[in-house]
Coordinates of C-alpha atoms in Angstrom, one line a residue:
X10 CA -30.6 -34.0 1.5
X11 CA -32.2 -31.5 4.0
X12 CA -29.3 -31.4 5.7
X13 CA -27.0 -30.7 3.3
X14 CA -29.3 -27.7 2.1
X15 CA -29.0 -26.2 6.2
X16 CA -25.1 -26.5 5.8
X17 CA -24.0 -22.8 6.8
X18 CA -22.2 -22.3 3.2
X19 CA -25.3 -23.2 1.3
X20 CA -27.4 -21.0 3.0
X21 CA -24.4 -18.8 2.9
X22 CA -24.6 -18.6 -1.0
X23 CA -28.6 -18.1 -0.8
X24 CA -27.7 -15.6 0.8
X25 CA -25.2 -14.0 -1.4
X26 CA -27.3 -15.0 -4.1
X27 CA -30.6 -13.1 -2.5
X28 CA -27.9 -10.1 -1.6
X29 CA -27.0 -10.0 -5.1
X30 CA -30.3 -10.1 -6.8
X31 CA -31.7 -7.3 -4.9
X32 CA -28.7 -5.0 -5.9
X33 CA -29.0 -6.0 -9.5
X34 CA -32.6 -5.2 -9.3
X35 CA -32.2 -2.0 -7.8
X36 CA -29.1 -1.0 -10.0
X37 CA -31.3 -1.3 -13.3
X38 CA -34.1 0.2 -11.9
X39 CA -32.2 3.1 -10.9
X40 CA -30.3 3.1 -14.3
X41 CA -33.3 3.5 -15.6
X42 CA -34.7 6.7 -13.4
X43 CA -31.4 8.5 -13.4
X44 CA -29.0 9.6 -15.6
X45 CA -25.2 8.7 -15.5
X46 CA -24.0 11.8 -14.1
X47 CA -26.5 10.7 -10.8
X48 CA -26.3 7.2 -10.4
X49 CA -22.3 8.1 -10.5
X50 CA -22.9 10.5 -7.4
X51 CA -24.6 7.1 -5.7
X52 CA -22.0 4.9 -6.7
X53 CA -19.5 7.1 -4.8
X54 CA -21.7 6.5 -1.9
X55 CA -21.9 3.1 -2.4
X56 CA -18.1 3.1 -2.7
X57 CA -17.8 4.4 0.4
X58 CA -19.9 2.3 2.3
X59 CA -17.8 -0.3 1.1
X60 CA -14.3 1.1 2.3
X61 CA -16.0 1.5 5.6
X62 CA -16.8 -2.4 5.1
X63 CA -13.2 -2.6 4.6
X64 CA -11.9 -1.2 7.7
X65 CA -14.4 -2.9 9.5
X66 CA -13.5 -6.5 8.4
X67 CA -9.6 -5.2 9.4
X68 CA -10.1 -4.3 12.8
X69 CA -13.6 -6.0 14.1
X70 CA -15.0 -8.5 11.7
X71 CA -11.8 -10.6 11.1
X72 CA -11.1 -10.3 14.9
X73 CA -14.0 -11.7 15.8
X74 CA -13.7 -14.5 13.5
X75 CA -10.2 -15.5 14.7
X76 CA -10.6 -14.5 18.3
X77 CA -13.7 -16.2 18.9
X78 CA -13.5 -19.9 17.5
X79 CA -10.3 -19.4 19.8
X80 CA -11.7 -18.3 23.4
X81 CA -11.1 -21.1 25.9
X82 CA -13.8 -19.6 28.5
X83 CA -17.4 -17.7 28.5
X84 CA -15.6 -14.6 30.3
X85 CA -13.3 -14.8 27.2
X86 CA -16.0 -15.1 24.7
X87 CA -18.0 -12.2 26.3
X88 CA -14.7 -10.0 26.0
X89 CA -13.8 -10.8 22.4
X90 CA -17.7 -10.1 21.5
X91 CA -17.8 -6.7 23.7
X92 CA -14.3 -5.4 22.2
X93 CA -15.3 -6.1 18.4
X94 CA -18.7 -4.9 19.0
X95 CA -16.9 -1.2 20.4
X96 CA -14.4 -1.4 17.5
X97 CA -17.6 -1.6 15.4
X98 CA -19.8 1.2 16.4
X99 CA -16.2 3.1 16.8
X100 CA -15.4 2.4 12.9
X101 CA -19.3 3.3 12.2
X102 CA -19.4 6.7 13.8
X103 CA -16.3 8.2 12.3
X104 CA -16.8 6.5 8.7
X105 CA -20.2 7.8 8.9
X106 CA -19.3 11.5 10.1
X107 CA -16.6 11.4 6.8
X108 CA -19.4 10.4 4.8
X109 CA -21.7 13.2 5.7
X110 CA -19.0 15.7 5.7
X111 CA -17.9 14.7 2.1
X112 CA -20.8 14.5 0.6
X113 CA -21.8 18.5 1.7
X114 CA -18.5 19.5 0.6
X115 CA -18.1 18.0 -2.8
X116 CA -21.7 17.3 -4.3
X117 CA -23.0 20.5 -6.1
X118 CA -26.9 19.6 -6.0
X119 CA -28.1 17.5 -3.6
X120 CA -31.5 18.1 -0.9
X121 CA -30.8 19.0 2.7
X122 CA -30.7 15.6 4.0
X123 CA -29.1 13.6 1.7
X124 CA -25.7 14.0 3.5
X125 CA -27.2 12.9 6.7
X126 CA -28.8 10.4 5.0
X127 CA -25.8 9.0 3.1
X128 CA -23.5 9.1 6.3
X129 CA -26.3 7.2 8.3
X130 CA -26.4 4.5 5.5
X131 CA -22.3 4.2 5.8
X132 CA -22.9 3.8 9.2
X133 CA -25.7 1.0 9.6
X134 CA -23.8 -1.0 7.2
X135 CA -21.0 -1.4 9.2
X136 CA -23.4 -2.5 12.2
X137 CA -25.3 -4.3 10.0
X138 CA -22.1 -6.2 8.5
X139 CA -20.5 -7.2 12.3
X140 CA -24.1 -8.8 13.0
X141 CA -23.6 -10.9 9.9
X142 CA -20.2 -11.8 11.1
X143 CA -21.3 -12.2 14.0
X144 CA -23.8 -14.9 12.8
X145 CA -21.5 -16.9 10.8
X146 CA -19.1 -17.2 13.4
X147 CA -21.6 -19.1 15.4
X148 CA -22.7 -20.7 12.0
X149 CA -25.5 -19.1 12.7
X150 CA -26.1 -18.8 8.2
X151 CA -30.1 -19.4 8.5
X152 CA -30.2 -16.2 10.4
X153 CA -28.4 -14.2 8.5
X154 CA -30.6 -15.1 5.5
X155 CA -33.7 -14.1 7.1
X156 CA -32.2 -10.9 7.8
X157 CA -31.5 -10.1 4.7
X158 CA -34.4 -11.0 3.1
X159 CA -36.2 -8.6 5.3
X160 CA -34.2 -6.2 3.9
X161 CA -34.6 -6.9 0.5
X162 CA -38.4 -7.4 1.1
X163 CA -38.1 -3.5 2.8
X164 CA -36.4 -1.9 -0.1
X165 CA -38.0 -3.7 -3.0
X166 CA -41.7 -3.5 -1.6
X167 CA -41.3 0.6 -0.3
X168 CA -39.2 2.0 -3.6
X169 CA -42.1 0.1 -5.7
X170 CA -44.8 1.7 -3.5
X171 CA -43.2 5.2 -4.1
X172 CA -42.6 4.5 -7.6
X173 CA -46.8 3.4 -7.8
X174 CA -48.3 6.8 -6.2
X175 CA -45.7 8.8 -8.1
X176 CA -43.4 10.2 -5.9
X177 CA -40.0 11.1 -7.7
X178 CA -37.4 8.6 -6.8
X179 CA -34.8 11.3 -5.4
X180 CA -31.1 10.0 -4.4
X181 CA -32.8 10.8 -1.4
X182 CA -35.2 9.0 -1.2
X183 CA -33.1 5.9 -2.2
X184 CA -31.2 5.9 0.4
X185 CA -33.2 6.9 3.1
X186 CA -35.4 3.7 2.4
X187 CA -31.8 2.1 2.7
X188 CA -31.4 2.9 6.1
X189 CA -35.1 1.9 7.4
X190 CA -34.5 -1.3 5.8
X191 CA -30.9 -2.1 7.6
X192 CA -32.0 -0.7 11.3
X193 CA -35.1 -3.6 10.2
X194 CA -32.2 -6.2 9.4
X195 CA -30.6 -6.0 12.3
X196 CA -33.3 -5.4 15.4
X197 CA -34.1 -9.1 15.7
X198 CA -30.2 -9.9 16.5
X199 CA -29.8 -7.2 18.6
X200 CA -33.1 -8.0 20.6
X201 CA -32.7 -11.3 21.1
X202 CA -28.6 -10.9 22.0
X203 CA -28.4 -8.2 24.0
X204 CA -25.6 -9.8 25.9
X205 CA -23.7 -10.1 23.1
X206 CA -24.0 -6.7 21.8
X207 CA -22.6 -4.8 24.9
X208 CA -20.8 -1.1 24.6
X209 CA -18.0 -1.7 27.6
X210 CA -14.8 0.1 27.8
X211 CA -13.8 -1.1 31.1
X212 CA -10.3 -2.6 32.1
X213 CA -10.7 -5.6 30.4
X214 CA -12.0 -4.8 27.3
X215 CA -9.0 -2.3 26.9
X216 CA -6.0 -4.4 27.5
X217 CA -8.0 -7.0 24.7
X218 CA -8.4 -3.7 22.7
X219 CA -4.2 -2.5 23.4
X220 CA -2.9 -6.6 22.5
X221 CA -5.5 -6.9 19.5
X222 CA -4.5 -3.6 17.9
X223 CA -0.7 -4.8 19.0
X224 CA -0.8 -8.2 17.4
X225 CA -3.0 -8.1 14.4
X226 CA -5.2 -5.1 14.0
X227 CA -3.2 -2.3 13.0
X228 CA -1.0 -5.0 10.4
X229 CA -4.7 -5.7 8.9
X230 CA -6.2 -2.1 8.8
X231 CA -3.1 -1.2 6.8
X232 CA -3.7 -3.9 4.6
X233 CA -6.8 -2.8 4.6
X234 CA -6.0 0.8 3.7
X235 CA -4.1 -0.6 1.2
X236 CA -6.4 -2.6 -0.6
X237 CA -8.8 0.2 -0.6
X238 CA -6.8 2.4 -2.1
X239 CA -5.8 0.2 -5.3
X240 CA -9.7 -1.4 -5.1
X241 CA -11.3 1.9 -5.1
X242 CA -8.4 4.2 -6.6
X243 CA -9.8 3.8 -10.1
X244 CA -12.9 5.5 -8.4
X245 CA -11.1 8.5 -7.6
X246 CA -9.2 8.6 -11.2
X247 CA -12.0 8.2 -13.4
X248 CA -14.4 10.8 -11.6
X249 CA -11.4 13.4 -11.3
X250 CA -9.6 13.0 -14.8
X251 CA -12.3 12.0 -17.5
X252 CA -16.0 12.3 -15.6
X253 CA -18.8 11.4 -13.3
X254 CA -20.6 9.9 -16.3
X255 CA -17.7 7.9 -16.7
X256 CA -17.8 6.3 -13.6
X257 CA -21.3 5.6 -13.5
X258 CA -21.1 3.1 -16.7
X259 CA -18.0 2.0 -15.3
X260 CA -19.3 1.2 -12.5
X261 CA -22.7 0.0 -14.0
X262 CA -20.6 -2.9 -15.9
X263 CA -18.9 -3.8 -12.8
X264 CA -22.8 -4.3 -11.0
X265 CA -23.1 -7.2 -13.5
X266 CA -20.1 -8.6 -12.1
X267 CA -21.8 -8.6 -8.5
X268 CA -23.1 -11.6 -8.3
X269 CA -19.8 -13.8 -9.0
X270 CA -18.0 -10.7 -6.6
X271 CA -20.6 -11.9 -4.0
X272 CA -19.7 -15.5 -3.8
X273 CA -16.4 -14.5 -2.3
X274 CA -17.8 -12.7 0.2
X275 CA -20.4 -15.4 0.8
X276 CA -17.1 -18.1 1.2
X277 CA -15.3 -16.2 3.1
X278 CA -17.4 -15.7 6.0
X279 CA -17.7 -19.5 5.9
X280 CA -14.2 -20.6 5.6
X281 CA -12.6 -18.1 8.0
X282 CA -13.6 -19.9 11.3
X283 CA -12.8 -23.3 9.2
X284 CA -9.3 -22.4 8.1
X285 CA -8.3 -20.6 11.5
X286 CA -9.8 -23.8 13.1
X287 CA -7.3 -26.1 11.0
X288 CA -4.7 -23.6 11.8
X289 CA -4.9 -23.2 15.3
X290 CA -5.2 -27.2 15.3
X291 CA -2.2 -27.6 14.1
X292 CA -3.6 -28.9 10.3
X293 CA -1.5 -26.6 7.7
X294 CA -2.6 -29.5 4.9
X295 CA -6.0 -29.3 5.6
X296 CA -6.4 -25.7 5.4
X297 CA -4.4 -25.5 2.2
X298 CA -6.4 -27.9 0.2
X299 CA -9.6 -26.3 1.6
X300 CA -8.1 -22.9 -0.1
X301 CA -7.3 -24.5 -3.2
X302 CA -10.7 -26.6 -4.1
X303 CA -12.2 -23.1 -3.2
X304 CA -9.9 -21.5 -6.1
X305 CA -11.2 -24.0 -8.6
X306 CA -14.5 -23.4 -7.5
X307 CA -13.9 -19.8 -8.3
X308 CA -12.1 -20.3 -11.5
X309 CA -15.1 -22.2 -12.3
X310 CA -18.2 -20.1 -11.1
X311 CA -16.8 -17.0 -12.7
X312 CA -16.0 -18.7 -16.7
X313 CA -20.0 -20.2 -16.1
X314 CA -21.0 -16.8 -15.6
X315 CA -19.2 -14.8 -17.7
X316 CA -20.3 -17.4 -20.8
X317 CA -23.6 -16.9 -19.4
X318 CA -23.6 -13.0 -19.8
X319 CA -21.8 -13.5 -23.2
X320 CA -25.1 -15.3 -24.2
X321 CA -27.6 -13.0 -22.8
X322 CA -25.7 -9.8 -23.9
X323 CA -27.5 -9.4 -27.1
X324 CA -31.4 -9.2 -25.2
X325 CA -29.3 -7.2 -22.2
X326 CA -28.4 -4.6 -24.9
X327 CA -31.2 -4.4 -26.5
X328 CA -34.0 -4.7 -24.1
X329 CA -32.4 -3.7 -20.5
X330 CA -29.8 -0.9 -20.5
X331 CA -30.2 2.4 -22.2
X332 CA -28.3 3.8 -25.1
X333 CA -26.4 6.1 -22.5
X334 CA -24.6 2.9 -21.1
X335 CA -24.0 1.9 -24.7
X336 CA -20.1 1.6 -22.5
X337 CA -20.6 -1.8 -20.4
X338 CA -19.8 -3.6 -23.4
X339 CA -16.3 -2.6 -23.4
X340 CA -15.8 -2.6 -19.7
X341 CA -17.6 -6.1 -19.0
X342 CA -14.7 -8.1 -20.3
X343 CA -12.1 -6.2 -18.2
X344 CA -14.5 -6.7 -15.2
X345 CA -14.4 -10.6 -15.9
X346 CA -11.0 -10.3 -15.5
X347 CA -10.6 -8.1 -12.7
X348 CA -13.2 -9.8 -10.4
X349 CA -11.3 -13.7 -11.3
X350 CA -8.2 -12.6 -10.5
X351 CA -9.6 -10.5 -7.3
X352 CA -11.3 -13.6 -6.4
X353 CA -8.4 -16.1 -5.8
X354 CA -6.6 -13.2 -4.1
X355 CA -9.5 -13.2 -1.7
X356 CA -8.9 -16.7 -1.3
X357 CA -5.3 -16.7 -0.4
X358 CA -5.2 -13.7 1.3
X359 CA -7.6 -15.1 3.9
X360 CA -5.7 -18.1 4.3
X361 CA -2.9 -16.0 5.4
X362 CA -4.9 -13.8 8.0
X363 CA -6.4 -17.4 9.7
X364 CA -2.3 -18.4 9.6
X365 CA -2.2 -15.2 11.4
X366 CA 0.1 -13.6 8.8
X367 CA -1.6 -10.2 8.9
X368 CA 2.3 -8.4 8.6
X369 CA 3.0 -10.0 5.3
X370 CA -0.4 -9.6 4.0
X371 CA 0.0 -6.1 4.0
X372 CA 3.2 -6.4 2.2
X373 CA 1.4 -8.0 0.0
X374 CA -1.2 -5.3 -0.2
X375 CA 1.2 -2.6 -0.8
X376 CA 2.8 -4.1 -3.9
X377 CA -0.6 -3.9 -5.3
X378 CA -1.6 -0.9 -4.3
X379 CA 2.0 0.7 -5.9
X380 CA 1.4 -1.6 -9.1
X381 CA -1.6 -0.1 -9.2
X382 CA -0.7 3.4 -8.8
X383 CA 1.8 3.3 -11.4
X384 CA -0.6 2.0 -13.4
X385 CA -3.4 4.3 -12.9
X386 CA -0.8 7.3 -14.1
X387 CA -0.5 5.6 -17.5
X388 CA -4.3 5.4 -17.7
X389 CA -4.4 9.0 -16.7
X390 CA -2.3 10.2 -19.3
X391 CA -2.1 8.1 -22.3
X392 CA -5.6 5.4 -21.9
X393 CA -9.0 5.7 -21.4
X394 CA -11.1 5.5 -17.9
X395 CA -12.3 1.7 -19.3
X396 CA -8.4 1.3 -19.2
X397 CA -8.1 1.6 -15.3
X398 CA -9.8 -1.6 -14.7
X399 CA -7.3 -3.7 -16.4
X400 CA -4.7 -1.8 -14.0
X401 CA -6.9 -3.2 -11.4
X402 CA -6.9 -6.9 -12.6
X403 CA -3.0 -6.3 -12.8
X404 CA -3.0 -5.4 -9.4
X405 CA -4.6 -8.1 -7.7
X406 CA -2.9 -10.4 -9.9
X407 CA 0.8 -9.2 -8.4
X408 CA -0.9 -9.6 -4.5
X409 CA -2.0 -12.8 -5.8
X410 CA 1.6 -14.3 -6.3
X411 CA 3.1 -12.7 -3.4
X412 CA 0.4 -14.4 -1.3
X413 CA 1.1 -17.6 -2.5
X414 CA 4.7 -17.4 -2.1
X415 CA 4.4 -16.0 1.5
X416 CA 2.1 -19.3 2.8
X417 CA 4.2 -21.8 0.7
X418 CA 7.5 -20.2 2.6
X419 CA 5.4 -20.4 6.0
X420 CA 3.7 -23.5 5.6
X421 CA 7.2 -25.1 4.7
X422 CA 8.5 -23.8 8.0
X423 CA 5.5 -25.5 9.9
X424 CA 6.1 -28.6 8.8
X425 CA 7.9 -30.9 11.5
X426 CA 11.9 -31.5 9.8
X427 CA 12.1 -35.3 9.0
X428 CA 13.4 -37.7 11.6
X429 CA 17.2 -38.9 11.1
X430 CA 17.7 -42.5 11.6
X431 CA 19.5 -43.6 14.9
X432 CA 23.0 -44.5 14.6
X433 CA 23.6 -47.8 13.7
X434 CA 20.2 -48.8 12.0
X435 CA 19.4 -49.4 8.5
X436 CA 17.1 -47.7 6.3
X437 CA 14.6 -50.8 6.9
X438 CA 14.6 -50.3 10.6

């Protein structure tokens, strides 16, 4: 029994589950303080962090799953950990700089540092997210936990503390306390690592860097760059053609979603180095059936939790959101939708990158991402901004089947052709 609660996809899901409670926490909380029009301006921030996530997963954090469980030597290890860990900081730097950049441009009131602040938080999550992948990969789940619950601990206990002595909980503020509380998450890795956590851009690391951005990396980041764009695309409709305000209860309803969103996350860094495993070994069945319990689970997971918000939505209404998010109600559904469908696409769609089939997983990418566009015009101009999210669901749902089809046609080719019978025998011979 105590082993079965160490397993690195329980802990995994604690930690999801920890991950998911402290963001619900702090999304009500800030509800509460702020109006729409602000917590919107956070969300975008937020949004960004998580297309930085994005392209980090593309060209580091997948890598290092695939690459690693498949390094024959310790000079081979150190390479694969010393190129993703340079890809990282690379993806970090330039996503933060956009960050800080966009922020001064395009936000009309903000203090002096929030910028700074904002790009800086972009940033550390992206180094905080490759030391997470980082610990998975070496099923290392226990870890990661703790790290993250010093985090949450960080934020919860300081925002609380502020909130106490009365000092006005400014988007500043907010996420400045973020970025103390990730540099805290991640110390203790890079401490006791150091080893693995090397900037080198000698020889070596750049011929990995030329045959990893040759084979897999640039296919993924466009996939990448595609998902991003039909994930996040409702982002940029709603805010520019109906409102900030918009957004924020858009994006309010989609925070209740989190925790089922998190699971996926939580399974994936689990089942990558499992699946790539099966695959690299040659077990095609195994890995398939591993994908498709994990779809059920899914299926199953998300109807539990979406009966269980169903039930509670009367107190939620009531007693925890304010009339100015009277909204959620209509967007929750359309966010049940959305996140089931975006689930099983996570699920299939890392299945093909541990094949590798990062070329045709962008294909399948883009015929989302133009589904989506299409659809997002018709929301513009004849539906509502609660509209765009079913163009999401419809979205993911079109990537879904062409991911299926692509590792059925695959899989089909792996398998060995049947053996003819020798000239002369029977068929009970």
């Amino acid at each position: 029994m105590i082993g079965r609660l160490r397993s690195p996809l329980v802990l995994s899901m604690a930690d999801q589950i920890l991950v998911s409670a402290t963001n619900l926490i702090l999304t009500f909380w800030l509800i509460h303080q702020w109006t729409p029009g602000k917590f919107g301006a956070f969300a975008i921030v937020l949004s960004v962090s998580l297309t930085g996530l994005a392209a980090h997963q593309a060209l580091a954090g997948s890598q290092l799953a695939l690459l690693l469980v498949r390094a024959t030597s310790p000079a081979e290890r150190q390479e694969v950990l010393a190129t993703t860990w340079l890809v990282a900081v690379g993806v970090a730097v330039l996503v933060g700089i956009a960050t800080t950049i966009g922020f001064e441009f395009f936000s009309e009131s903000h203090r002096w540092a929030t910028p700074l602040l904002s790009g800086l938080f972009v940033a550390l999550q992206i180094c905080r997210e490759h030391v997470r992948t980082y610990h998975f990969t070496r099923r290392e789940a226990g870890q990661v936990l703790l790290n993250d619950l010093l985090q949450a601990l960080t934020v919860l206990v300081a925002l609380a503390g502020a909130a106490w002595v009365g000092i006005e909980i400014s988007m500043m503020l907010v996420v400045g306390t973020l970025c103390i509380a990730t540099v805290l998450a991640c110390t203790s890795t890079l401490i006791r690592q150091p080893g693995d956590f090397t900037l080198r851009f000698d020889r070596k690391v750049r011929r990995r860097l030329r045959r990893l951005w040759g084979d897999h990396a640039r296919w993924a980041l466009m996939g990448a760059a595609a998902s991003e764009m039909q994930t996040r695309g409702h982002v940029v409709a709603v805010s520019t053609f109906f409102s900030v305000a918009d957004l924020g209860i858009i994006q309010a309803a989609l925070t209740l979603m989190r925790p089922v969103g998190l699971l996926g996350s939580a399974w994936s860094k689990v089942a990558r180095p499992v699946m790539a495993r099966d695959f690299a070994e040659g077990r095609p069945a195994a890995a398939m059936r591993y994908a498709n319990l994990s779809a059920l689970g899914f299926i199953g997971a998300t109807l539990v939790y979406l009966m269980l918000l169903w039930l509670g939505w009367p107190y939620l209404s009531v007693n925890i959101l304010p009339a100015e998010y009277g909204g959620i109600g209509a967007a929750l559904p359309l966010w049940g939708l959305a996140t089931l469908v975006g689930l099983l696409r996570t699920v299939y769609s890392l299945e093909a990158q541990c094949v590798p089939l990062f070329r045709q997983s962008f294909y399948a990418s883009m015929i989302a991402m133009l589904t989506i566009f299409v659809g997002l015009a018709v929301a513009v101009l004849v539906g509502t901004a609660t509209s765009t999210i079913l163009v999401i669901a419809i979205g993911e749902a079109a990537a879904l089947v062409a991911l299926i089809l692509i590792i059925r046609r695959h899989v089909d080719r792996m398998r060995p052709a049947p053996t003819l019978p020798s000239e002369g025998s029977t068929p009970w011979h």
